[in-house]
Tab-separated table of C-alpha atoms and ligand atoms in Angstrom:
chain	number	residue	atom	x	y	z
S	1	MET	CA	0.000	0.000	0.000
S	2	ILE	CA	1.219	3.461	-0.860
S	3	LEU	CA	0.827	5.847	2.054
S	4	ILE	CA	0.238	9.169	0.324
S	5	ASP	CA	2.500	11.656	2.088
S	6	GLY	CA	0.643	14.977	1.965
S	7	LYS	CA	3.275	16.713	4.079
S	8	LYS	CA	5.996	15.824	1.581
S	9	ALA	CA	3.851	16.686	-1.456
S	10	ALA	CA	2.938	20.035	0.116
S	11	ALA	CA	6.592	20.802	0.901
S	12	GLU	CA	7.499	20.045	-2.739
S	13	LEU	CA	4.684	22.281	-3.998
S	14	ARG	CA	5.755	25.092	-1.646
S	15	ALA	CA	9.342	24.799	-2.909
S	16	GLU	CA	8.096	25.177	-6.517
S	17	LEU	CA	5.905	28.118	-5.524
S	18	LYS	CA	8.811	29.791	-3.720
S	19	GLU	CA	10.846	29.693	-6.935
S	20	GLU	CA	7.896	31.027	-8.886
S	21	VAL	CA	7.424	33.929	-6.461
S	22	ALA	CA	11.115	34.807	-6.781
S	23	GLU	CA	10.786	34.829	-10.598
S	24	LEU	CA	7.640	36.974	-10.441
S	25	LYS	CA	9.405	39.353	-8.092
S	26	SER	CA	12.303	39.868	-10.483
S	27	LYS	CA	9.935	40.224	-13.461
S	28	HIS	CA	7.313	42.559	-11.944
S	29	ASN	CA	9.221	44.049	-9.039
S	30	LYS	CA	6.401	43.051	-6.678
S	31	VAL	CA	5.116	39.888	-5.014
S	32	PRO	CA	1.622	38.390	-4.784
S	33	GLY	CA	-0.256	39.366	-1.622
S	34	LEU	CA	-2.740	37.311	0.398
S	35	THR	CA	-5.117	38.951	2.855
S	36	VAL	CA	-7.074	36.797	5.290
S	37	ILE	CA	-10.024	38.131	7.266
S	38	LEU	CA	-10.589	36.331	10.566
S	39	ILE	CA	-13.733	37.049	12.570
S	40	GLY	CA	-14.145	35.863	16.150
S	41	ASP	CA	-11.945	33.626	18.238
S	42	LEU	CA	-12.760	30.038	17.257
S	43	THR	CA	-9.628	28.008	18.009
S	44	PRO	CA	-9.567	25.878	14.820
S	45	SER	CA	-9.962	28.999	12.668
S	46	GLN	CA	-7.134	30.719	14.527
S	47	ILE	CA	-4.874	27.708	14.005
S	48	TYR	CA	-5.721	27.503	10.279
S	49	VAL	CA	-5.089	31.208	9.800
S	50	ARG	CA	-1.770	31.080	11.646
S	51	ASN	CA	-0.656	28.169	9.443
S	52	LYS	CA	-1.760	30.018	6.318
S	53	GLU	CA	0.235	33.090	7.320
S	54	LYS	CA	3.328	31.034	8.148
S	55	SER	CA	3.204	29.163	4.814
S	56	ALA	CA	2.571	32.358	2.846
S	57	ASN	CA	5.633	33.974	4.393
S	58	GLU	CA	7.706	30.857	3.748
S	59	VAL	CA	7.161	31.049	-0.026
S	60	GLY	CA	7.746	34.811	-0.077
S	61	LEU	CA	4.199	36.110	-0.447
S	62	LYS	CA	3.099	39.332	1.162
S	63	SER	CA	0.660	38.232	3.813
S	64	GLU	CA	-1.754	40.097	6.032
S	65	VAL	CA	-4.375	38.990	8.566
S	66	ILE	CA	-7.214	41.334	9.481
S	67	LYS	CA	-8.948	40.346	12.715
S	68	TYR	CA	-12.392	41.405	13.898
S	69	PRO	CA	-14.267	40.532	17.082
S	70	ASP	CA	-17.310	38.236	16.900
S	71	SER	CA	-19.548	41.300	17.276
S	72	VAL	CA	-18.311	43.073	14.122
S	73	GLU	CA	-21.062	44.421	11.875
S	74	GLU	CA	-21.580	42.826	8.487
S	75	LYS	CA	-21.314	46.261	6.889
S	76	THR	CA	-17.800	46.760	8.294
S	77	VAL	CA	-16.651	43.476	6.771
S	78	LEU	CA	-18.256	44.227	3.395
S	79	GLU	CA	-16.606	47.666	3.313
S	80	LYS	CA	-13.216	46.155	4.126
S	81	ILE	CA	-13.639	43.618	1.304
S	82	GLN	CA	-14.446	46.484	-1.077
S	83	GLU	CA	-11.285	48.270	0.026
S	84	LEU	CA	-9.222	45.108	-0.543
S	85	ASN	CA	-10.844	44.598	-3.971
S	86	ASN	CA	-9.501	48.020	-4.938
S	87	ASP	CA	-6.050	47.500	-3.421
S	88	GLU	CA	-3.534	46.603	-6.122
S	89	THR	CA	-1.125	45.043	-3.624
S	90	VAL	CA	-3.760	42.447	-2.664
S	91	SER	CA	-3.888	39.502	-5.090
S	92	GLY	CA	-6.041	37.183	-3.009
S	93	ILE	CA	-8.713	37.629	-0.340
S	94	LEU	CA	-9.899	34.870	1.979
S	95	VAL	CA	-12.574	35.254	4.637
S	96	GLN	CA	-12.141	32.418	7.103
S	97	LEU	CA	-15.304	30.354	7.617
S	98	PRO	CA	-17.426	29.720	9.626
S	99	LEU	CA	-18.776	33.221	10.212
S	100	PRO	CA	-20.829	34.451	13.183
S	101	LYS	CA	-24.577	33.904	12.648
S	102	HIS	CA	-25.437	37.592	12.106
S	103	ILE	CA	-23.152	37.778	9.062
S	104	ASP	CA	-24.548	36.518	5.753
S	105	LYS	CA	-21.939	34.122	4.344
S	106	GLN	CA	-23.225	34.341	0.785
S	107	LYS	CA	-23.170	38.154	0.831
S	108	VAL	CA	-19.570	38.072	2.027
S	109	ILE	CA	-18.492	35.530	-0.597
S	110	GLU	CA	-20.183	37.499	-3.375
S	111	ALA	CA	-18.567	40.762	-2.221
S	112	ILE	CA	-15.102	39.412	-3.041
S	113	ASP	CA	-13.874	40.298	-6.528
S	114	PRO	CA	-13.966	36.913	-8.358
S	115	SER	CA	-10.448	37.583	-9.670
S	116	LYS	CA	-9.208	37.738	-6.033
S	117	ASP	CA	-11.326	34.850	-4.742
S	118	VAL	CA	-8.583	32.418	-3.675
S	119	ASP	CA	-11.164	30.063	-2.140
S	120	GLY	CA	-13.008	29.637	-5.438
S	121	PHE	CA	-16.322	30.053	-3.590
S	122	HIS	CA	-17.713	32.998	-5.627
S	123	PRO	CA	-20.601	31.885	-7.902
S	124	MET	CA	-18.614	33.180	-10.887
S	125	ASN	CA	-15.744	30.813	-10.098
S	126	VAL	CA	-18.123	27.955	-9.250
S	127	GLY	CA	-19.791	28.464	-12.650
S	128	ASN	CA	-16.512	28.748	-14.522
S	129	LEU	CA	-15.203	25.545	-12.944
S	130	SER	CA	-18.372	23.623	-13.822
S	131	SER	CA	-18.246	24.997	-17.391
S	132	GLY	CA	-14.613	23.935	-17.723
S	133	TYR	CA	-13.297	27.512	-17.967
S	134	GLU	CA	-10.345	28.981	-16.105
S	135	SER	CA	-11.235	29.715	-12.474
S	136	SER	CA	-9.984	29.653	-8.919
S	137	ILE	CA	-10.466	26.113	-7.639
S	138	PRO	CA	-11.351	25.470	-3.975
S	139	CYS	CA	-8.142	24.574	-2.154
S	140	THR	CA	-9.088	21.244	-0.554
S	141	PRO	CA	-10.390	19.513	-3.699
S	142	LEU	CA	-7.466	20.970	-5.655
S	143	GLY	CA	-5.095	19.422	-3.102
S	144	CYS	CA	-6.914	16.054	-3.366
S	145	TYR	CA	-6.732	16.232	-7.153
S	146	LEU	CA	-2.967	16.871	-7.143
S	147	LEU	CA	-2.415	13.930	-4.765
S	148	ILE	CA	-4.520	11.618	-6.961
S	149	LYS	CA	-2.609	12.716	-10.079
S	150	LYS	CA	0.694	11.855	-8.377
S	151	ILE	CA	-0.468	8.241	-7.985
S	152	GLU	CA	-2.355	7.975	-11.278
S	153	PRO	CA	-1.459	10.565	-13.925
S	154	ASN	CA	-4.051	9.271	-16.415
S	155	LEU	CA	-7.522	9.305	-14.874
S	156	SER	CA	-9.431	8.967	-18.130
S	157	GLY	CA	-12.255	6.435	-17.857
S	158	LYS	CA	-11.649	5.721	-14.169
S	159	LYS	CA	-14.647	5.280	-11.894
S	160	ALA	CA	-14.603	7.836	-9.096
S	161	VAL	CA	-16.962	7.988	-6.142
S	162	VAL	CA	-17.152	11.219	-4.185
S	163	VAL	CA	-18.712	10.776	-0.743
S	164	GLY	CA	-20.192	14.138	0.285
S	165	ARG	CA	-21.812	16.904	-1.761
S	166	SER	CA	-20.688	20.114	-0.048
S	167	ASN	CA	-19.907	23.290	-1.967
S	168	LEU	CA	-16.459	23.316	-0.326
S	169	ASN	CA	-15.411	19.787	-1.260
S	170	GLY	CA	-17.758	17.282	-2.867
S	171	LYS	CA	-19.150	19.393	-5.715
S	172	PRO	CA	-15.872	21.002	-6.876
S	173	MET	CA	-14.093	17.632	-6.488
S	174	THR	CA	-16.668	16.137	-8.830
S	175	GLN	CA	-16.012	18.859	-11.421
S	176	LEU	CA	-12.247	18.300	-11.283
S	177	LEU	CA	-12.609	14.550	-11.758
S	178	LEU	CA	-15.101	15.055	-14.613
S	179	LYS	CA	-12.630	17.364	-16.326
S	180	GLU	CA	-10.142	14.459	-16.200
S	181	ASN	CA	-12.704	12.211	-17.947
S	182	CYS	CA	-13.540	10.146	-14.881
S	183	THR	CA	-17.005	8.641	-14.562
S	184	VAL	CA	-18.085	10.277	-11.317
S	185	THR	CA	-20.769	9.242	-8.853
S	186	ILE	CA	-21.651	11.753	-6.145
S	187	THR	CA	-22.912	10.071	-3.011
S	188	HIS	CA	-24.048	11.468	0.334
S	189	SER	CA	-25.737	10.670	3.616
S	190	LYS	CA	-29.021	9.736	1.865
S	191	THR	CA	-27.426	7.391	-0.686
S	192	LYS	CA	-29.143	3.982	-0.472
S	193	ASP	CA	-26.166	1.610	-0.591
S	194	LEU	CA	-22.974	3.531	-0.075
S	195	LYS	CA	-20.885	0.396	0.309
S	196	ALA	CA	-22.025	-0.936	-3.086
S	197	GLU	CA	-21.210	2.431	-4.730
S	198	CYS	CA	-17.745	2.552	-3.153
S	199	LEU	CA	-17.005	-1.025	-4.207
S	200	GLU	CA	-17.304	0.101	-7.844
S	201	ALA	CA	-14.710	2.854	-7.426
S	202	ASP	CA	-11.157	3.104	-8.715
S	203	ILE	CA	-10.946	6.368	-6.771
S	204	ILE	CA	-12.812	7.276	-3.578
S	205	VAL	CA	-12.790	10.777	-2.129
S	206	ALA	CA	-14.418	10.784	1.313
S	207	ALA	CA	-15.542	14.261	2.394
S	208	VAL	CA	-18.694	13.742	4.397
S	209	GLY	CA	-17.665	14.421	8.002
S	210	ILE	CA	-18.616	11.007	9.451
S	211	PRO	CA	-15.796	9.380	11.462
S	212	GLU	CA	-14.375	6.200	9.871
S	213	LEU	CA	-17.410	5.723	7.610
S	214	VAL	CA	-15.554	4.008	4.759
S	215	ARG	CA	-14.655	0.491	5.903
S	216	GLY	CA	-12.141	-2.062	4.649
S	217	ASP	CA	-14.743	-4.154	2.817
S	218	TRP	CA	-16.081	-1.050	0.993
S	219	VAL	CA	-13.009	-0.650	-1.195
S	220	LYS	CA	-11.739	-2.849	-3.954
S	221	LYS	CA	-8.090	-3.797	-4.349
S	222	ASP	CA	-6.073	-1.222	-6.274
S	223	SER	CA	-8.349	1.692	-5.401
S	224	ILE	CA	-6.984	5.110	-4.519
S	225	VAL	CA	-8.629	6.464	-1.363
S	226	ILE	CA	-8.452	10.127	-0.363
S	227	ASP	CA	-9.651	11.044	3.120
S	228	VAL	CA	-10.742	14.667	3.554
S	229	GLY	CA	-12.321	14.119	6.987
S	230	ILE	CA	-11.063	15.708	10.173
S	231	ASN	CA	-13.271	14.404	12.987
S	232	LYS	CA	-12.662	14.864	16.698
S	233	THR	CA	-13.498	11.664	18.594
S	234	ASP	CA	-12.708	10.189	22.004
S	235	ASN	CA	-9.808	8.407	20.284
S	236	GLY	CA	-8.371	11.635	18.892
S	237	ILE	CA	-8.616	13.004	15.353
S	238	VAL	CA	-9.805	10.508	12.733
S	239	GLY	CA	-10.797	10.810	9.089
S	240	ASP	CA	-13.902	9.683	7.204
S	241	VAL	CA	-12.031	6.477	6.303
S	242	HIS	CA	-11.261	3.591	8.662
S	243	PHE	CA	-7.509	3.802	8.173
S	244	ASP	CA	-6.403	0.402	9.553
S	245	GLU	CA	-8.995	-1.571	7.596
S	246	VAL	CA	-8.772	0.336	4.320
S	247	SER	CA	-4.968	0.339	4.313
S	248	LYS	CA	-5.130	-3.477	3.978
S	249	ASN	CA	-7.101	-3.256	0.708
S	250	ALA	CA	-6.419	0.017	-1.078
S	251	LYS	CA	-3.545	0.671	-3.482
S	252	ALA	CA	-2.991	4.124	-1.997
S	253	LEU	CA	-4.444	6.007	0.965
S	254	THR	CA	-3.992	9.412	2.599
S	255	PRO	CA	-3.445	9.484	6.372
S	256	VAL	CA	-5.242	11.877	8.749
S	257	PRO	CA	-3.469	14.045	9.730
S	258	GLY	CA	-0.663	14.519	7.210
S	259	GLY	CA	-2.633	13.781	4.035
S	260	VAL	CA	-4.975	16.305	2.468
S	261	GLY	CA	-4.585	19.004	5.165
S	262	PRO	CA	-1.079	20.246	4.281
S	263	MET	CA	-1.980	20.263	0.576
S	264	THR	CA	-4.986	22.533	1.220
S	265	ILE	CA	-2.771	25.324	2.519
S	266	ALA	CA	-0.171	24.873	-0.215
S	267	CYS	CA	-2.992	25.147	-2.779
S	268	LEU	CA	-4.156	28.396	-1.212
S	269	LEU	CA	-0.686	29.799	-1.908
S	270	LYS	CA	-0.880	28.445	-5.460
S	271	ASN	CA	-4.265	30.116	-5.969
S	272	THR	CA	-2.890	33.434	-4.675
S	273	ILE	CA	0.009	33.244	-7.135
S	274	ASP	CA	-2.337	32.280	-9.985
S	275	CYS	CA	-4.623	35.256	-9.190
S	276	PHE	CA	-1.567	37.542	-9.248
S	277	LYS	CA	-0.400	36.137	-12.594
S	278	ARG	CA	-3.828	36.610	-14.186
S	279	SER	CA	-3.916	40.209	-12.902
S	280	GLN	CA	-0.579	41.001	-14.599
S	281	ILE	CA	-1.717	40.047	-18.110
A	1	GUN	N1	-12.696	27.120	6.940
A	1	GUN	C1	-12.360	25.811	6.835
A	1	GUN	N2	-11.888	25.559	5.600
A	1	GUN	C2	-11.930	26.717	4.904
A	1	GUN	C3	-11.564	27.095	3.581
A	1	GUN	O1	-11.116	26.292	2.766
A	1	GUN	N3	-11.751	28.404	3.265
A	1	GUN	C4	-12.268	29.297	4.136
A	1	GUN	N4	-12.429	30.557	3.725
A	1	GUN	N5	-12.619	28.985	5.381
A	1	GUN	C5	-12.448	27.701	5.762
């Protein structure tokens, strides 16, 4: 079984991006900039944002974090986004989710200039991705896609099963796999026989948020299994895949942690650089 090392893959991607930033700097005399807006004091969000900032600095991006208290008015956030949209030194804007209840997530996402939307959540980018046009691609599915391609460069005709249909993961993952000519089945919590669907798959991407849902006898030999889940349980953090069981059957599997997670952040840096490059044309 190949244990897919997301930490190593992310470090390699960051090294490539660092070189690219240095080249862009010498060509344009400026570097791409990422601005993250963090509202409230949720611990996981704070940890994510700190990691994003650290990685951005490591590859040489200009990085800024704007923090607001939980009580901040929606209007204040929308005005700040407008200001960042008009700021030439800002290539990418990310508003860390989840947001406090009184702030309308969709309004915030739609306020971001689609050309600076490093999350790929703006309806314009969602539409462009599903139409097969150039767009920002949500970081987690992009990271999964790059890991899958490392194991299997030619995905044409492969059967892929995506478990989970969220806008963040399942839906964009489906679009990426379709673009590679996979036959994709989207499954979710209401799917009748999830095991039977998974048993058909050459590639399984589990992004449903149910601890250790995908069992050893759900996967066929030679399948590639990507685990997007991060679930807190009494036994610590586990994925959506039962690691011990599935590792006995699959051809390749991502661990949790150390699989998809590090790639997500590296892909955010990639998206920031790609937004910068498109803005320089
Ligand atoms: N919170 C958890 N994951 C993400 C993400 O990918 N983007 C944003 N903006 N917030 C998140």
